[in-house]
Amino acid sequence: MSVIVSGSTTFEVEVEVLIIGGGACGLTAALAAKDAGSEPLVLERWASCSGSSSMSLGALCAAGSSEQKLNDIDDDAEVFFADIMHRTGGTADPVIARTVAENSGPALDWLANRHNVVFELDLGWRPAFGHTRQRLHAVAERTGQDMMARLLNACEHAQIDIMTEAQVTDLFATPEGLITGVRVKRPDGSLEEIGCKAMVLATSGFGGNRDMITRHIPDMQDARYFGWEANQGDGIRWGQALGAAVADMDAYQGLGLLAEPQGLDVNPKLLIEGGFQINSQGVRFSHELDDVSGQGARVIRQPGGFGWVIYDQRIHEIATTFPQYQALMALNAAKTAATAEDLARLMAIEPGPFAQTLAAVQALQQGGGIDEFGRRFEAPSLSAPYFALKVTGALFHTQGGLEIDATARVKRGDGSLLANLFAGGGAARGISGKGPSGYLPGAGLCSAVSLGFVAGQSAAKLAKA
Ligand SMILES: Cc1cc2nc3c(=O)[nH]c(=O)nc-3n(C[C@H](O)[C@H](O)[C@H](O)COP(=O)(O)OP(=O)(O)OC[C@H]3O[C@@H](n4cnc5c(N)ncnc54)[C@H](O)[C@@H]3O)c2cc1C
């Protein structure tokens, strides 16, 4: 994997906009580039366009969308921007945060109106984890797989060329840093070279690259990676080889809600609706709603590296509409019992401490109190029968990456811009600031779609100039 610097490379095939990576960012960039009048080509390493986008819950935050207006939600780019800066303690890049916030609603409206990819406002997601407004959107089926199927369908309708099983191994560039093309490896080992006028890096982050995780996020080097294995940080490393700046490389999305041993992610709504987490000693260890991403490392730090999500029949019924939860139920993942003591026995933990913990939470819910971790509980109180799901913490995807400007063009360390290189989604610096705690729910897909929308238009404009 390298950047081949050459003064004169000629290609038999040349396209206007070359997009590397066929996840949500790459497909959105392709649609935007096509709408802007250019002919894009998407190169995807895998046999299908999936990526971590297809593994996701498909929940995407966006502000100022028509869906929010229809539902009388008072939100706009300014409020979203303020939430990002507040959540990250001011460490998010304000230019990227503003670009994402301003383009998030328009990108969803454009996908719906122009490409029939409709993201509905998820009214079940109350403002939480740093969002002050209801702004989580998802396609009707509420899965990342269905979101990707809809994006792919839109690309087919738009007659966009997508080459799968096409792993980009090298970039060609002039000594001045102008990208001229790529080398692609096919499954039979053969190599092809394709030229381009502009390029979008949509290769996501580096969660699948153990060396990079050890270097940049040592706290998670032993954690389970529950993301797309092909995301090896290729785009970030090509950018760096070309002199691009990177930032927030220690930022990541973790989650303390990976069902163990089923390996399916549990929807945070179980907690938002009044559920809580305990460890194997039957006691709570955190404010479950203050840091959706940092909760991953907190769960891993518990004895045995796991915990339990505790909830009740009412929350179970809400959750039965979520596809991942349905899959967990089909696997008999949840334990359920009529009393705290019986549930404790099913979890193989001491009944006494767990019964005390549950009673304390119920008292807080009945009285509307705040606990020792600062979590405010509200009615209704949990009531029998009770449920428990065993979970562990995991690294889902990384949030640091290439520095870009408001047109998604990649920046060098000295602030100058690479001539024709754009980046979005997990390949670009995200909106989560540093570490795990700045992550807002839905921010990963929001960056993928919003920056794909911007990068595709910018690359097309440049290629046409
Ligand atoms: C389990 C899970 C749940 C999640 N849930 C949510 C959620 O509900 N909401 C949310 O906002 N975010 C969620 N995320 C994060 C979200 O999925 C990512 O932030 C987002 O999908 C990134 O999109 P992307 O297009 O940049 O990358 P991806 O979707 O990962 O696409 C990158 C693509 O590039 C390809 N690629 C990489 N290198 C090369 C190469 N050299 N040549 C050719 N192709 C290459 C890969 O194969 C991949 O298909 C979740 C992540 C995981 C793992």
XYZ file of C-alpha atoms and ligand atoms in Angstrom:
518
model
C 0.000 0.000 0.000
C 1.724 3.147 -1.126
C 1.616 6.421 -2.976
C 3.571 6.192 -6.218
C 4.948 9.582 -7.125
C 5.450 9.956 -10.817
C 5.699 12.893 -13.170
C 3.919 11.262 -16.076
C 1.566 8.350 -15.686
C -0.850 7.556 -18.471
C -3.937 5.455 -17.958
C -5.922 3.524 -20.514
C -9.069 4.231 -18.545
C -9.741 7.568 -16.865
C -12.825 8.725 -14.968
C -13.804 12.142 -13.715
C -14.429 11.308 -10.058
C -12.967 8.208 -8.464
C -14.481 7.226 -5.136
C -12.645 4.673 -3.030
C -14.929 2.779 -0.655
C -18.546 1.764 -1.142
C -20.047 2.461 2.303
C -22.605 5.173 3.084
C -20.058 7.920 2.422
C -18.878 6.513 -0.907
C -22.374 5.864 -2.275
C -23.655 9.281 -1.155
C -20.607 10.945 -2.713
C -21.276 9.063 -5.951
C -24.906 10.224 -6.070
C -23.862 13.811 -5.337
C -21.100 13.741 -7.968
C -23.499 12.333 -10.544
C -26.131 14.971 -9.755
C -23.440 17.622 -10.126
C -22.922 16.485 -13.717
C -19.895 14.214 -13.518
C -19.347 10.497 -14.131
C -18.171 8.864 -10.902
C -16.753 5.388 -10.403
C -16.889 3.653 -7.006
C -14.181 1.104 -6.172
C -15.074 -1.263 -3.333
C -12.682 -3.829 -1.934
C -15.404 -6.208 -0.758
C -17.773 -8.320 -2.886
C -20.666 -6.011 -1.995
C -21.153 -2.420 -0.895
C -21.569 -2.944 2.823
C -18.888 -1.544 5.107
C -19.491 -0.611 8.721
C -22.505 1.277 7.376
C -24.284 -2.040 6.850
C -23.350 -3.240 10.359
C -24.793 -0.119 11.961
C -28.175 0.391 13.559
C -28.802 2.839 10.726
C -29.580 5.739 13.078
C -28.295 9.036 11.741
C -28.458 12.454 13.397
C -29.380 15.434 11.253
C -30.707 18.915 11.911
C -33.175 21.029 9.984
C -34.598 18.143 7.947
C -38.098 18.286 6.448
C -38.946 15.302 8.637
C -38.169 17.337 11.748
C -40.264 20.234 10.456
C -43.182 17.877 9.768
C -42.962 16.774 13.387
C -42.624 20.327 14.768
C -39.114 19.731 16.102
C -37.434 23.054 16.692
C -33.913 22.295 15.465
C -31.383 23.748 13.068
C -27.690 23.683 12.183
C -26.826 26.232 14.887
C -28.367 24.144 17.678
C -26.718 20.968 16.327
C -23.363 22.753 16.053
C -23.714 23.976 19.649
C -24.497 20.408 20.806
C -21.393 19.071 19.024
C -19.136 21.713 20.546
C -20.664 21.231 23.997
C -20.406 17.440 23.861
C -16.754 17.581 22.790
C -15.781 20.308 25.266
C -14.904 22.519 22.315
C -12.344 20.060 20.921
C -14.177 19.235 17.670
C -12.901 21.111 14.649
C -15.407 23.986 14.278
C -15.150 24.046 10.478
C -15.922 20.337 10.126
C -18.598 20.485 12.840
C -20.312 23.375 11.084
C -20.003 21.735 7.668
C -21.585 18.532 8.957
C -24.306 20.345 10.928
C -25.244 22.614 8.014
C -25.325 19.817 5.433
C -26.963 17.086 7.505
C -30.602 18.144 7.030
C -30.212 19.217 3.381
C -28.422 15.919 2.568
C -31.338 13.885 3.926
C -33.906 16.028 2.102
C -31.948 15.656 -1.137
C -31.661 11.872 -0.716
C -35.420 11.660 -0.135
C -36.585 14.047 -2.857
C -34.106 13.236 -5.570
C -33.230 9.596 -4.903
C -36.168 8.222 -2.949
C -33.917 7.237 -0.027
C -36.194 8.350 2.789
C -34.898 8.757 6.328
C -37.757 9.134 8.803
C -37.415 10.951 12.091
C -37.232 8.287 14.790
C -39.681 9.613 17.370
C -38.746 6.814 19.751
C -35.319 8.412 20.267
C -35.710 11.021 22.971
C -32.943 13.649 23.157
C -30.114 11.930 25.051
C -26.352 11.449 25.244
C -25.700 15.080 24.250
C -28.429 15.695 21.659
C -30.771 18.405 22.928
C -33.303 17.794 20.161
C -34.975 14.774 18.548
C -32.758 14.394 15.489
C -32.136 10.664 15.008
C -33.349 9.561 11.579
C -33.450 6.094 10.021
C -34.896 4.322 7.001
C -38.223 2.570 7.588
C -36.656 -0.833 8.330
C -34.294 0.712 10.929
C -31.160 -1.220 9.961
C -27.874 -0.264 8.349
C -28.288 -3.107 5.869
C -31.569 -1.704 4.576
C -30.130 1.804 4.448
C -27.285 0.482 2.277
C -29.723 -1.465 0.080
C -31.660 1.756 -0.526
C -28.502 3.750 -1.325
C -27.324 1.022 -3.669
C -30.697 0.947 -5.385
C -30.481 4.724 -5.860
C -27.010 4.320 -7.399
C -28.343 1.689 -9.790
C -31.188 3.995 -10.828
C -28.689 6.797 -11.374
C -26.572 4.409 -13.496
C -23.492 4.893 -11.376
C -20.607 2.518 -12.066
C -19.539 0.478 -9.068
C -16.675 -1.992 -9.222
C -16.655 -4.487 -6.338
C -13.810 -6.865 -5.422
C -11.600 -3.947 -6.381
C -9.059 -3.308 -3.654
C -7.155 -0.109 -4.225
C -3.553 -0.834 -3.309
C -1.723 2.278 -4.509
C -2.347 5.870 -5.445
C -0.489 7.643 -8.230
C 0.368 11.301 -7.686
C 2.591 13.978 -9.178
C 5.446 15.424 -7.084
C 3.125 18.393 -6.361
C 0.521 16.066 -4.827
C -1.996 15.997 -7.672
C -3.711 12.588 -7.664
C -3.662 11.036 -11.110
C -5.070 7.560 -10.509
C -5.001 4.273 -8.636
C -3.826 0.703 -8.892
C -6.513 -1.886 -8.182
C -6.008 -5.507 -7.174
C -8.635 -8.050 -8.250
C -9.338 -11.361 -6.444
C -7.319 -13.359 -9.029
C -4.272 -11.205 -8.247
C -4.428 -9.223 -11.473
C -3.749 -5.490 -11.317
C -5.560 -2.664 -13.115
C -4.761 1.032 -13.275
C -7.434 3.715 -13.500
C -6.881 7.446 -13.873
C -9.028 10.221 -12.433
C -9.421 13.977 -12.302
C -10.606 14.105 -8.689
C -10.741 11.566 -5.886
C -12.899 11.000 -2.809
C -11.460 8.849 -0.029
C -14.396 7.016 1.562
C -12.352 4.151 3.010
C -13.553 4.762 6.597
C -11.336 4.598 9.678
C -8.672 2.244 10.989
C -10.583 0.032 13.451
C -9.470 -3.106 11.602
C -5.791 -2.172 11.820
C -4.345 -3.458 15.109
C -1.060 -1.546 14.729
C -2.833 1.760 14.268
C -5.198 1.064 17.192
C -2.245 0.220 19.428
C -0.492 3.430 18.376
C -3.420 5.825 18.566
C -5.964 4.261 20.951
C -3.914 2.091 23.332
C -6.821 1.905 25.816
C -8.738 -0.224 23.302
C -5.892 -2.359 21.945
C -7.231 -5.453 23.710
C -10.912 -4.656 23.188
C -13.043 -6.574 20.754
C -13.316 -4.811 17.385
C -16.910 -5.039 16.268
C -16.568 -3.181 12.997
C -15.749 -3.732 9.332
C -12.492 -5.705 9.040
C -11.572 -4.161 5.667
C -11.331 -0.720 7.293
C -7.562 -0.705 7.629
C -7.034 3.056 7.528
C -5.903 2.956 3.883
C -7.251 6.401 2.983
C -5.770 7.987 6.088
C -2.366 6.468 5.384
C -2.385 7.553 1.720
C -3.307 11.048 2.859
C -0.466 11.086 5.349
C 1.985 9.884 2.698
C 0.920 12.896 0.628
C 1.572 15.280 3.523
C -2.004 15.557 4.778
C -2.680 16.425 8.392
C -4.622 14.093 10.677
C -6.328 14.914 13.957
C -8.282 13.380 16.842
C -6.706 10.006 16.125
C -7.559 8.850 19.662
C -11.280 9.423 19.042
C -13.530 6.421 18.671
C -17.014 5.081 19.128
C -17.170 2.362 21.705
C -20.315 0.803 23.076
C -20.984 -1.011 26.322
C -23.906 -2.818 24.730
C -22.575 -5.689 22.661
C -24.633 -8.770 23.531
C -22.410 -11.517 24.884
C -21.876 -14.080 23.400
C -24.296 -13.361 20.523
C -22.225 -10.438 19.180
C -25.269 -8.297 18.312
C -25.513 -4.673 19.363
C -28.205 -3.813 21.855
C -30.120 -0.605 21.175
C -29.305 2.179 23.697
C -33.044 2.868 23.876
C -33.256 0.107 26.499
C -31.298 2.442 28.774
C -32.956 5.668 27.638
C -36.349 4.184 28.503
C -35.271 3.489 32.093
C -33.052 0.413 31.993
C -29.695 0.316 33.785
C -26.437 -1.645 33.824
C -24.878 -3.750 36.548
C -21.675 -5.740 36.841
C -21.241 -9.345 37.933
C -21.452 -8.221 41.574
C -24.968 -6.924 41.018
C -24.102 -3.243 41.407
C -24.245 -0.287 39.054
C -20.967 1.374 38.090
C -21.856 4.448 36.008
C -24.335 6.994 34.705
C -25.485 4.870 31.782
C -26.673 7.826 29.719
C -23.884 10.362 30.054
C -21.388 8.806 27.658
C -22.762 6.286 25.167
C -19.325 5.677 23.675
C -17.162 5.820 26.814
C -19.473 3.237 28.376
C -17.645 0.616 26.275
C -14.394 1.033 28.209
C -16.310 1.232 31.511
C -17.954 -2.151 30.896
C -14.629 -3.700 29.885
C -13.142 -2.497 33.199
C -15.735 -4.455 35.235
C -14.830 -7.860 36.736
C -14.711 -10.364 33.878
C -15.061 -7.545 31.343
C -18.830 -7.782 31.072
C -22.063 -6.447 32.541
C -25.841 -6.841 32.313
C -28.583 -4.544 31.030
C -31.609 -4.680 33.312
C -35.061 -3.630 32.101
C -38.693 -4.673 32.309
C -41.679 -5.860 30.306
C -42.651 -2.328 29.132
C -39.163 -1.712 27.721
C -39.053 -5.223 26.285
C -42.250 -4.460 24.351
C -40.785 -1.207 22.989
C -37.631 -3.086 21.964
C -39.470 -5.861 20.130
C -39.833 -3.459 17.180
C -36.008 -3.317 16.725
C -34.645 -5.900 14.253
C -31.479 -6.542 16.307
C -33.556 -7.122 19.428
C -35.795 -9.518 17.529
C -32.684 -11.443 16.523
C -31.538 -11.543 20.150
C -34.921 -12.868 21.264
C -34.788 -15.536 18.559
C -31.478 -16.603 20.117
C -32.990 -16.647 23.629
C -30.436 -14.058 24.717
C -32.521 -12.430 27.472
C -33.124 -13.870 30.910
C -36.465 -13.035 32.485
C -37.962 -13.595 35.923
C -40.766 -12.331 38.158
C -38.500 -11.332 41.066
C -35.087 -9.728 41.493
C -33.847 -12.817 43.335
C -34.871 -15.204 40.564
C -33.341 -12.971 37.897
C -30.088 -12.828 39.908
C -29.974 -16.622 39.998
C -30.422 -16.784 36.231
C -27.521 -14.329 35.855
C -25.484 -16.434 38.336
C -24.893 -13.450 40.606
C -25.551 -12.835 44.317
C -29.290 -12.086 44.780
C -28.862 -9.717 47.753
C -26.803 -6.914 46.164
C -28.793 -7.088 42.924
C -32.161 -6.844 44.740
C -30.824 -3.783 46.590
C -29.631 -2.183 43.351
C -32.985 -2.744 41.648
C -34.916 -1.397 44.635
C -32.704 1.716 44.716
C -33.355 2.391 41.010
C -37.101 1.868 41.485
C -37.124 4.304 44.420
C -35.339 6.901 42.296
C -37.798 6.355 39.441
C -40.769 6.746 41.765
C -39.347 9.875 43.396
C -37.740 11.437 40.300
C -34.347 11.505 42.004
C -30.725 11.794 40.925
C -28.317 8.981 41.803
C -24.690 9.028 42.971
C -23.460 9.113 39.333
C -25.611 12.104 38.450
C -28.251 10.205 36.464
C -31.775 11.534 36.868
C -34.363 8.771 36.857
C -37.957 9.392 35.860
C -41.192 7.441 36.117
C -42.409 4.900 35.214
C -40.637 2.660 37.643
C -39.419 -0.756 36.463
C -41.909 -3.467 37.361
C -41.998 -7.283 37.188
C -41.345 -9.300 35.131
C -37.722 -8.159 34.818
C -35.271 -8.834 31.996
C -31.467 -9.089 31.778
C -29.151 -9.134 28.764
C -25.450 -9.922 29.145
C -23.217 -7.402 27.362
C -19.603 -6.467 26.896
C -17.807 -3.389 25.594
C -16.349 -3.100 22.118
C -14.663 -0.742 19.696
C -17.089 0.013 16.860
C -15.245 2.499 14.704
C -12.638 5.206 14.851
C -13.414 8.912 14.632
C -10.091 10.569 13.881
C -8.783 11.081 10.385
C -7.777 13.422 7.617
C -8.186 17.128 8.166
C -10.514 18.661 5.590
C -11.924 22.105 4.802
C -15.581 23.101 4.367
C -15.606 21.590 0.850
C -14.235 18.264 2.203
C -10.874 18.923 0.498
C -7.941 17.312 2.311
C -5.561 19.720 4.095
C -1.822 19.512 4.560
C -0.144 20.155 7.900
C 0.668 23.730 6.859
C -3.008 24.421 6.082
C -2.601 24.317 2.292
C -4.956 22.069 0.321
C -4.211 18.993 -1.749
C -5.294 19.861 -5.263
C -7.894 17.204 -6.047
C -8.250 14.976 -2.992
C -11.434 14.910 -0.886
C -12.422 12.791 2.102
C -15.511 12.020 4.127
C -17.045 9.566 6.596
C -14.618 7.614 8.746
C -11.624 8.590 6.595
C -11.965 12.243 7.610
C -11.608 13.816 11.026
C -15.022 13.416 12.649
C -17.138 15.597 14.916
C -16.350 13.759 18.146
C -13.339 15.717 19.367
C -10.838 13.667 21.328
C -11.175 10.241 22.976
C -14.409 8.260 23.204
C -16.645 10.667 25.107
C -17.456 13.260 22.463
C -19.410 10.792 20.358
C -23.031 11.776 19.750
C -25.413 8.960 18.704
C -25.794 8.864 14.946
C -22.649 10.957 14.369
C -20.818 8.271 12.371
C -23.433 7.961 9.649
C -24.133 11.674 9.827
C -20.488 12.393 8.948
C -20.571 9.719 6.245
C -23.693 11.052 4.519
C -23.167 14.810 5.095
C -19.504 14.780 4.079
C -20.183 12.357 1.210
C -22.796 14.848 -0.027
C -20.273 17.707 0.176
C -17.273 15.747 -1.139
C -19.167 14.374 -4.145
C -20.323 17.834 -5.217
C -16.880 19.389 -4.657
C -15.040 16.652 -6.539
C -17.467 16.888 -9.474
C -17.082 20.659 -9.630
C -13.304 20.352 -9.710
C -13.329 17.556 -12.287
C -15.580 19.637 -14.554
C -13.563 22.848 -14.227
C -21.902 -2.330 14.889
C -21.893 -0.888 14.498
C -23.025 -0.119 14.755
C -23.024 1.228 14.384
N -24.173 1.933 14.561
C -24.203 3.225 14.126
C -25.415 3.955 14.160
O -26.494 3.458 14.472
N -25.366 5.260 13.783
C -24.208 5.855 13.326
O -24.231 7.038 12.993
N -23.064 5.155 13.235
C -23.042 3.862 13.600
N -21.894 3.148 13.455
C -20.752 3.807 12.781
C -21.018 3.903 11.285
O -21.342 2.628 10.800
C -19.784 4.487 10.561
O -19.416 5.695 11.142
C -20.113 4.736 9.088
O -20.753 3.616 8.544
C -18.874 5.089 8.286
O -19.263 5.142 6.928
P -18.139 5.109 5.806
O -18.853 5.108 4.501
O -17.141 6.161 6.075
O -17.400 3.727 6.032
P -17.847 2.181 5.725
O -19.316 2.033 5.694
O -17.099 1.361 6.675
O -17.319 1.995 4.252
C -15.941 1.982 3.933
C -15.751 1.042 2.761
O -14.444 1.219 2.209
C -13.991 -0.049 1.772
N -12.536 0.017 1.654
C -11.620 0.215 2.633
N -10.378 0.213 2.127
C -10.506 0.026 0.797
C -9.570 -0.071 -0.282
N -8.232 -0.010 -0.083
N -10.039 -0.253 -1.550
C -11.379 -0.345 -1.800
N -12.305 -0.279 -0.791
C -11.866 -0.085 0.481
C -14.494 -1.008 2.834
O -14.553 -2.347 2.392
C -15.867 -0.419 3.155
O -16.879 -1.032 2.390
C -21.863 1.804 13.803
C -20.731 1.032 13.556
C -20.744 -0.315 13.888
C -19.539 -1.140 13.579
